[in-house]
Tab-separated table of C-alpha atoms and ligand atoms in Angstrom:
chain	number	residue	atom	x	y	z
A	8	MET	CA	10.031	100.254	79.233
A	9	TYR	CA	9.876	103.575	78.530
A	10	LEU	CA	5.900	104.498	79.430
A	11	ARG	CA	3.711	105.024	81.972
A	12	ARG	CA	1.424	102.308	82.002
A	13	PRO	CA	1.926	99.418	84.430
A	14	THR	CA	1.416	96.424	81.765
A	15	ASP	CA	4.560	98.193	80.079
A	16	ILE	CA	6.715	97.785	83.292
A	17	THR	CA	8.657	94.820	82.305
A	18	PRO	CA	11.515	93.020	84.137
A	19	SER	CA	14.646	94.561	82.771
A	20	THR	CA	13.207	97.847	83.368
A	21	ILE	CA	13.176	97.941	86.595
A	22	THR	CA	16.600	95.368	87.263
A	23	PRO	CA	19.070	97.776	87.572
A	24	GLN	CA	21.912	96.445	84.716
A	25	GLU	CA	24.224	95.309	87.403
A	26	VAL	CA	22.018	92.774	89.187
A	27	TYR	CA	20.642	91.635	85.452
A	28	ASP	CA	24.597	91.042	84.972
A	29	SER	CA	25.162	89.254	87.748
A	30	ARG	CA	21.707	86.926	87.555
A	31	ARG	CA	22.455	86.510	83.683
A	32	ALA	CA	25.756	84.930	84.980
A	33	PHE	CA	24.922	83.044	87.775
A	34	ILE	CA	21.987	81.539	85.336
A	35	LYS	CA	24.701	80.669	82.854
A	36	HIS	CA	27.143	79.108	85.233
A	37	ALA	CA	24.223	77.034	87.374
A	38	GLY	CA	22.330	75.451	83.804
A	39	LEU	CA	26.431	74.904	82.782
A	40	ALA	CA	26.774	72.588	85.888
A	41	LEU	CA	23.706	71.270	85.800
A	42	ALA	CA	24.889	69.918	81.985
A	43	THR	CA	28.693	69.128	83.089
A	44	GLY	CA	27.953	67.810	86.437
A	45	VAL	CA	30.375	70.313	87.971
A	46	SER	CA	29.901	72.558	90.723
A	47	ALA	CA	28.992	75.862	90.159
A	48	ILE	CA	31.846	77.239	91.652
A	49	GLN	CA	34.029	75.558	89.085
A	50	ALA	CA	31.385	76.275	86.265
A	51	LEU	CA	32.381	80.239	87.271
A	52	HIS	CA	35.626	79.061	85.639
A	53	ILE	CA	34.542	78.246	82.659
A	54	ASN	CA	35.226	80.461	79.147
A	55	ILE	CA	31.837	83.047	79.506
A	56	ALA	CA	32.431	83.379	75.640
A	57	GLU	CA	32.801	79.638	74.735
A	58	ALA	CA	29.578	79.390	77.077
A	59	ALA	CA	27.312	81.673	75.365
A	60	GLN	CA	26.592	80.454	72.197
A	61	PRO	CA	24.396	82.966	69.849
A	62	THR	CA	21.623	81.702	68.535
A	63	ILE	CA	22.058	82.860	64.533
A	64	ALA	CA	24.811	81.476	62.595
A	65	ARG	CA	27.419	84.492	62.552
A	66	GLN	CA	29.213	85.053	59.071
A	67	LYS	CA	32.507	87.106	58.187
A	68	LEU	CA	31.599	90.260	56.488
A	69	SER	CA	34.459	90.856	53.885
A	70	GLY	CA	35.877	94.089	52.001
A	71	TYR	CA	34.968	96.760	54.401
A	72	SER	CA	38.014	99.073	55.621
A	73	LYS	CA	38.959	100.493	58.840
A	74	THR	CA	38.906	103.902	59.813
A	75	THR	CA	39.513	105.997	62.755
A	76	TYR	CA	36.711	107.074	64.359
A	77	GLY	CA	36.512	106.070	67.532
A	78	ALA	CA	39.780	104.589	67.330
A	79	ASN	CA	40.871	104.839	70.928
A	80	GLU	CA	37.506	103.521	72.527
A	81	LYS	CA	37.339	100.792	74.519
A	82	LEU	CA	34.744	98.466	72.887
A	83	THR	CA	31.817	97.053	74.487
A	84	SER	CA	31.947	92.792	74.339
A	85	TYR	CA	30.353	90.993	71.269
A	86	GLU	CA	28.140	89.130	74.014
A	87	ASP	CA	26.785	92.356	75.531
A	88	VAL	CA	26.180	93.876	72.286
A	89	THR	CA	24.257	91.233	71.035
A	90	THR	CA	22.535	89.936	74.314
A	91	TYR	CA	21.265	93.077	75.642
A	92	ASN	CA	18.758	94.514	73.743
A	93	ASN	CA	15.965	96.408	72.618
A	94	TYR	CA	13.728	94.635	69.895
A	95	TYR	CA	10.224	95.081	70.713
A	96	GLU	CA	9.145	92.559	68.427
A	97	PHE	CA	11.114	89.822	69.375
A	98	GLY	CA	9.953	90.839	73.277
A	99	THR	CA	10.327	93.453	75.525
A	100	ASP	CA	13.044	91.879	78.119
A	101	LYS	CA	17.020	92.928	76.939
A	102	THR	CA	17.233	89.115	76.673
A	103	ASP	CA	14.474	88.296	74.532
A	104	PRO	CA	15.825	89.305	70.818
A	105	ALA	CA	18.970	87.569	71.602
A	106	ARG	CA	16.592	84.748	72.106
A	107	SER	CA	13.698	84.690	69.378
A	108	ALA	CA	14.652	86.561	66.548
A	109	HIS	CA	16.645	83.502	64.898
A	110	THR	CA	12.596	83.536	63.121
A	111	LEU	CA	13.872	86.715	61.316
A	112	ARG	CA	14.380	85.802	57.366
A	113	THR	CA	16.514	88.410	56.072
A	114	ARG	CA	16.974	86.699	52.732
A	115	PRO	CA	15.221	87.953	50.195
A	116	TRP	CA	15.103	90.802	51.397
A	117	THR	CA	14.216	94.821	49.563
A	118	VAL	CA	13.710	98.619	50.823
A	119	ALA	CA	11.040	100.197	49.082
A	120	ILE	CA	11.350	104.057	48.340
A	121	GLU	CA	8.557	106.003	48.116
A	122	GLY	CA	7.117	109.309	48.396
A	123	ALA	CA	8.879	112.628	47.305
A	124	VAL	CA	11.102	110.734	44.782
A	125	LYS	CA	11.619	110.973	41.293
A	126	LYS	CA	10.208	107.434	41.283
A	127	ASN	CA	8.989	105.085	43.376
A	128	LYS	CA	11.415	102.096	43.348
A	129	THR	CA	12.462	98.858	45.063
A	130	LEU	CA	16.372	98.208	46.231
A	131	ALA	CA	17.747	94.607	47.095
A	132	ILE	CA	19.836	94.632	49.865
A	133	GLU	CA	22.606	93.377	48.353
A	134	ASP	CA	22.353	96.290	45.824
A	135	ILE	CA	22.081	98.892	48.559
A	136	MET	CA	25.349	97.439	50.418
A	137	LYS	CA	27.491	97.941	46.959
A	138	LEU	CA	26.503	102.118	46.602
A	139	ALA	CA	29.589	102.303	48.435
A	140	PRO	CA	32.171	100.684	50.102
A	141	LEU	CA	31.699	99.463	52.989
A	142	GLU	CA	33.453	100.622	56.309
A	143	GLU	CA	34.088	100.113	59.726
A	144	ARG	CA	33.141	103.010	62.324
A	145	ILE	CA	33.677	102.722	65.932
A	146	TYR	CA	30.690	104.706	67.593
A	147	ARG	CA	29.341	105.304	70.881
A	148	MET	CA	25.541	104.823	71.556
A	149	ARG	CA	23.509	106.148	74.181
A	150	CYS	CA	20.155	104.871	75.085
A	151	VAL	CA	17.851	106.799	76.485
A	152	GLU	CA	17.579	104.470	79.304
A	153	ALA	CA	20.779	106.108	80.609
A	154	TRP	CA	22.964	103.250	79.475
A	155	SER	CA	26.068	102.995	77.059
A	156	MET	CA	27.853	100.431	74.531
A	157	VAL	CA	31.255	101.142	72.020
A	158	ILE	CA	29.985	99.156	69.056
A	159	PRO	CA	32.384	98.441	65.926
A	160	TRP	CA	29.823	98.850	63.291
A	161	ILE	CA	30.181	98.144	59.354
A	162	GLY	CA	28.152	100.568	57.306
A	163	LEU	CA	27.791	102.870	54.252
A	164	PRO	CA	27.497	106.670	54.702
A	165	LEU	CA	23.554	106.808	55.260
A	166	ALA	CA	24.274	109.814	52.294
A	167	LYS	CA	24.918	107.695	49.558
A	168	LEU	CA	21.674	105.437	49.794
A	169	ILE	CA	19.931	108.745	50.658
A	170	GLU	CA	21.526	109.788	46.831
A	171	ALA	CA	20.601	106.546	45.257
A	172	CYS	CA	16.939	107.006	46.238
A	173	GLU	CA	16.625	110.308	44.216
A	174	PRO	CA	14.464	112.592	46.200
A	175	THR	CA	12.911	115.735	45.127
A	176	GLY	CA	13.453	119.259	46.123
A	177	ASN	CA	10.415	118.956	48.419
A	178	ALA	CA	11.827	116.237	50.418
A	179	LYS	CA	12.207	117.841	53.801
A	180	PHE	CA	12.334	114.602	56.114
A	181	VAL	CA	13.084	111.181	55.478
A	182	GLU	CA	10.780	108.278	57.617
A	183	PHE	CA	12.531	104.955	58.370
A	184	ILE	CA	9.948	102.312	58.312
A	185	THR	CA	10.787	98.270	60.019
A	186	LEU	CA	9.607	95.008	59.385
A	187	ALA	CA	6.465	94.417	60.568
A	188	ASP	CA	5.436	90.721	60.215
A	189	PRO	CA	3.592	88.808	62.965
A	190	LYS	CA	4.461	85.531	61.558
A	191	GLN	CA	8.310	85.862	62.032
A	192	MET	CA	7.995	88.088	65.050
A	193	PRO	CA	6.645	86.712	68.510
A	194	SER	CA	5.735	89.822	70.434
A	195	LEU	CA	4.148	92.176	67.476
A	196	ARG	CA	0.877	92.330	69.516
A	197	PRO	CA	-1.236	95.096	69.742
A	198	GLY	CA	-0.659	97.863	72.765
A	199	ILE	CA	3.434	98.157	73.049
A	200	LEU	CA	3.637	99.979	70.133
A	201	ASP	CA	1.776	101.072	67.362
A	202	TRP	CA	3.466	98.920	64.496
A	203	PRO	CA	5.155	99.258	62.448
A	204	TYR	CA	8.242	100.599	63.815
A	205	ASN	CA	9.309	103.631	62.539
A	206	GLU	CA	11.710	106.733	63.158
A	207	GLY	CA	12.692	109.950	60.964
A	208	LEU	CA	15.784	112.358	60.458
A	209	ARG	CA	15.221	116.101	58.732
A	210	ILE	CA	17.294	115.259	55.662
A	211	ASP	CA	20.205	117.437	56.190
A	212	GLU	CA	20.488	114.700	59.205
A	213	ALA	CA	20.505	112.092	56.756
A	214	MET	CA	22.730	113.484	54.698
A	215	HIS	CA	25.314	114.152	57.578
A	216	PRO	CA	28.680	112.395	57.345
A	217	LEU	CA	28.530	110.613	60.398
A	218	SER	CA	24.656	108.866	59.853
A	219	ILE	CA	25.503	105.286	58.490
A	220	MET	CA	23.633	102.376	57.414
A	221	ALA	CA	24.624	99.583	59.583
A	222	VAL	CA	24.522	96.132	57.775
A	223	GLY	CA	27.245	94.295	60.114
A	224	LEU	CA	29.186	94.765	63.788
A	225	TYR	CA	32.740	93.371	64.793
A	226	GLY	CA	33.606	92.060	61.720
A	227	GLU	CA	30.384	89.817	61.045
A	228	VAL	CA	27.024	90.471	59.260
A	229	LEU	CA	24.663	92.245	61.384
A	230	PRO	CA	22.890	89.413	63.906
A	231	ASN	CA	18.920	89.629	63.501
A	232	GLN	CA	18.723	90.992	67.153
A	233	ASN	CA	20.771	94.120	65.923
A	234	GLY	CA	18.731	94.551	63.105
A	235	ALA	CA	19.587	92.654	60.240
A	236	PRO	CA	20.503	92.722	57.490
A	237	MET	CA	20.290	96.989	58.334
A	238	ARG	CA	19.310	99.164	60.367
A	239	LEU	CA	19.656	103.175	61.329
A	240	VAL	CA	23.160	104.054	63.133
A	241	VAL	CA	22.640	108.154	64.073
A	242	PRO	CA	25.623	108.527	67.042
A	243	TRP	CA	24.515	111.778	68.369
A	244	LYS	CA	21.068	110.527	69.261
A	245	TYR	CA	19.633	108.140	71.554
A	246	GLY	CA	19.711	104.519	70.428
A	247	PHE	CA	15.755	104.482	69.513
A	248	LYS	CA	16.176	106.370	66.383
A	249	SER	CA	18.531	103.261	65.056
A	250	ALA	CA	15.482	101.985	63.355
A	251	LYS	CA	15.622	98.096	62.904
A	252	SER	CA	15.306	95.614	60.064
A	253	ILE	CA	14.266	98.547	57.327
A	254	VAL	CA	11.953	97.314	54.418
A	255	LYS	CA	10.756	101.058	53.036
A	256	ILE	CA	11.978	104.534	53.396
A	257	ARG	CA	9.744	107.315	52.063
A	258	PHE	CA	10.309	110.894	52.008
A	259	THR	CA	8.220	113.787	52.754
A	260	GLU	CA	7.849	117.356	53.319
A	261	THR	CA	6.303	117.109	56.848
A	262	MET	CA	7.615	115.861	59.966
A	263	PRO	CA	6.802	111.966	60.052
A	264	GLN	CA	4.819	110.735	63.610
A	265	THR	CA	7.234	107.930	64.629
A	266	ALA	CA	6.669	105.095	67.247
A	267	TRP	CA	8.103	106.529	70.158
A	268	VAL	CA	6.416	109.618	70.051
A	269	LYS	CA	2.651	108.519	69.132
A	270	ALA	CA	3.352	106.357	72.157
A	271	GLY	CA	4.393	109.039	74.707
A	272	PRO	CA	4.632	112.442	73.465
A	273	ARG	CA	5.562	114.046	76.742
A	274	GLU	CA	8.869	111.793	77.055
A	275	TYR	CA	10.276	111.339	73.291
A	276	GLY	CA	10.211	114.053	71.053
A	277	PHE	CA	11.190	113.666	67.130
A	278	TYR	CA	14.776	115.288	67.667
A	279	SER	CA	15.865	113.107	70.357
A	280	ASN	CA	19.394	114.329	70.608
A	281	VAL	CA	21.848	113.185	73.356
A	282	ASN	CA	21.579	115.823	76.182
A	283	PRO	CA	22.482	115.924	79.544
A	284	SER	CA	20.765	119.025	80.392
A	285	VAL	CA	17.076	117.781	79.599
A	286	ASP	CA	15.730	115.142	81.629
A	287	HIS	CA	13.649	112.315	80.716
A	288	PRO	CA	10.673	113.691	82.812
A	289	ARG	CA	11.256	110.337	85.053
A	290	TRP	CA	15.140	109.807	85.154
A	291	SER	CA	18.381	111.939	84.528
A	292	GLN	CA	20.268	111.910	81.718
A	293	ALA	CA	22.803	113.754	83.165
A	294	THR	CA	25.262	110.703	83.428
A	295	GLU	CA	24.896	106.867	81.919
A	296	ARG	CA	26.262	103.438	82.860
A	297	ARG	CA	28.764	101.630	80.710
A	298	ILE	CA	27.343	98.543	79.782
A	299	GLY	CA	30.083	95.521	80.934
A	300	SER	CA	31.780	98.067	83.152
A	301	GLY	CA	31.634	96.357	86.126
A	302	VAL	CA	29.359	96.591	89.288
A	303	PHE	CA	31.630	99.531	91.054
A	304	ALA	CA	32.313	101.085	87.895
A	305	PRO	CA	31.435	105.148	88.531
A	306	ARG	CA	28.671	106.158	86.191
A	307	ILE	CA	29.890	108.747	83.001
A	308	LYS	CA	28.634	112.543	82.321
A	309	THR	CA	26.915	112.332	79.435
A	310	LEU	CA	28.279	114.864	76.675
A	311	PRO	CA	25.873	117.267	74.529
A	312	PHE	CA	25.627	115.040	71.414
A	313	ASN	CA	26.937	112.498	72.870
A	314	GLY	CA	30.261	113.801	72.393
A	315	TYR	CA	29.811	114.067	68.738
A	316	ALA	CA	28.837	118.206	69.325
A	317	ASP	CA	32.105	119.574	67.420
A	318	GLN	CA	30.614	117.397	64.456
A	319	VAL	CA	26.721	118.241	64.801
A	320	ALA	CA	25.597	120.889	66.586
A	321	GLN	CA	25.720	123.574	63.864
A	322	LEU	CA	22.648	121.623	62.333
A	323	TYR	CA	20.477	122.746	65.350
A	324	THR	CA	21.830	126.332	65.127
A	325	GLY	CA	19.310	129.182	66.713
A	326	MET	CA	16.662	126.029	68.027
A	327	ASP	CA	15.583	125.487	71.444
A	328	LEU	CA	17.157	122.032	71.935
A	329	SER	CA	14.578	121.532	75.760
A	330	LYS	CA	11.860	122.436	73.472
A	331	PHE	CA	12.945	120.397	70.280
A	332	TYR	CA	13.659	117.387	72.126
B	4	MTE	N1	14.166	99.061	66.036
B	4	MTE	C1	12.587	98.420	66.257
B	4	MTE	N2	12.261	97.960	64.607
B	4	MTE	N3	12.248	97.956	67.206
B	4	MTE	C2	12.877	98.554	68.203
B	4	MTE	O1	12.382	97.840	69.065
B	4	MTE	N4	14.087	99.585	69.700
B	4	MTE	C3	15.101	100.822	69.648
B	4	MTE	C4	16.323	100.980	68.485
B	4	MTE	N5	15.578	100.053	67.134
B	4	MTE	C5	13.828	99.264	68.251
B	4	MTE	C6	14.944	99.382	67.098
B	4	MTE	C7	15.753	101.060	70.601
B	4	MTE	S1	15.053	101.212	72.221
B	4	MTE	C8	17.231	101.267	71.239
B	4	MTE	S2	18.240	101.391	72.887
B	4	MTE	C9	17.844	100.154	69.560
B	4	MTE	O2	17.416	100.127	68.932
B	4	MTE	C10	18.622	98.976	70.499
B	4	MTE	O3	19.969	98.869	69.618
B	4	MTE	P1	20.674	97.501	69.790
B	4	MTE	O4	19.654	96.510	70.740
B	4	MTE	O5	21.472	97.154	68.754
B	4	MTE	O6	21.546	98.147	70.870
């Protein structure tokens, strides 16, 4: 998807989203028609949402509060959020994770805390979820591939989790390391990325009130394909910063090397702030396609910091963002 090597070109990379959407709808309806004996045209009238049963059990999350974040945004459908995914451990096609991620076991789940901390420790997901009241926040998510979604996440402020980790004064960066278990992850092969997938933030970025650790979406426990049981959400950065299924948090004095920077340092930087004036070497970042908006919908102008500049731009005062991309 992101890399120059020919082996990295996947069908979803070279399939425009509207073609992908119509192909997916056709396959779904044709499949239904075969199964039920009705014509494909008749099948088109069958409720798509009912037909597309997710592969994993859906479980309601209780005890979270609504917030005003993104209250005026039009949400991307649950179906699009949970079937158009990037989770390479489960395949590089957009539809692979929804199909394959049922093999991920999310309980028991613990997160190791290490590096520049008062003392190493292990936190259970259940305890992490109690560190702060869970909140629903509607965030725009901008993928580096120039598409976007609007997702009602449920999570806790990342700052609360960082505080519970008790980093020392030496901690300048925080690294998030994700699960890499070939027994649960069918696509964990060499040559795709240097596993485990990892990401990182400067401590002040991690402590920013907009950064959250998500444990759910659309009122439910996070589906496996979206990074269960907990994944990062940093809405002013490209989506690849949002590491999924985190098992280790490490505090460091120096900037960590991250999976995408290792894979393509000319194309992906550590900061990865959404920036319409710094193009990816192979495509423009000036506009984006909102997933689910329809074949004829005009592209949306991408905003600096994904529209969150008034809240986060001061984190980068004095930095040349074309150099620190
Ligand atoms: N985390 C892991 N462990 N593996 C991945 O392949 N893909 C990233 C990010 N987190 C990825 C990951 C990318 S490229 C994006 S755009 C987002 O997850 C996609 O999140 P979504 O599928 O929930 O929209």
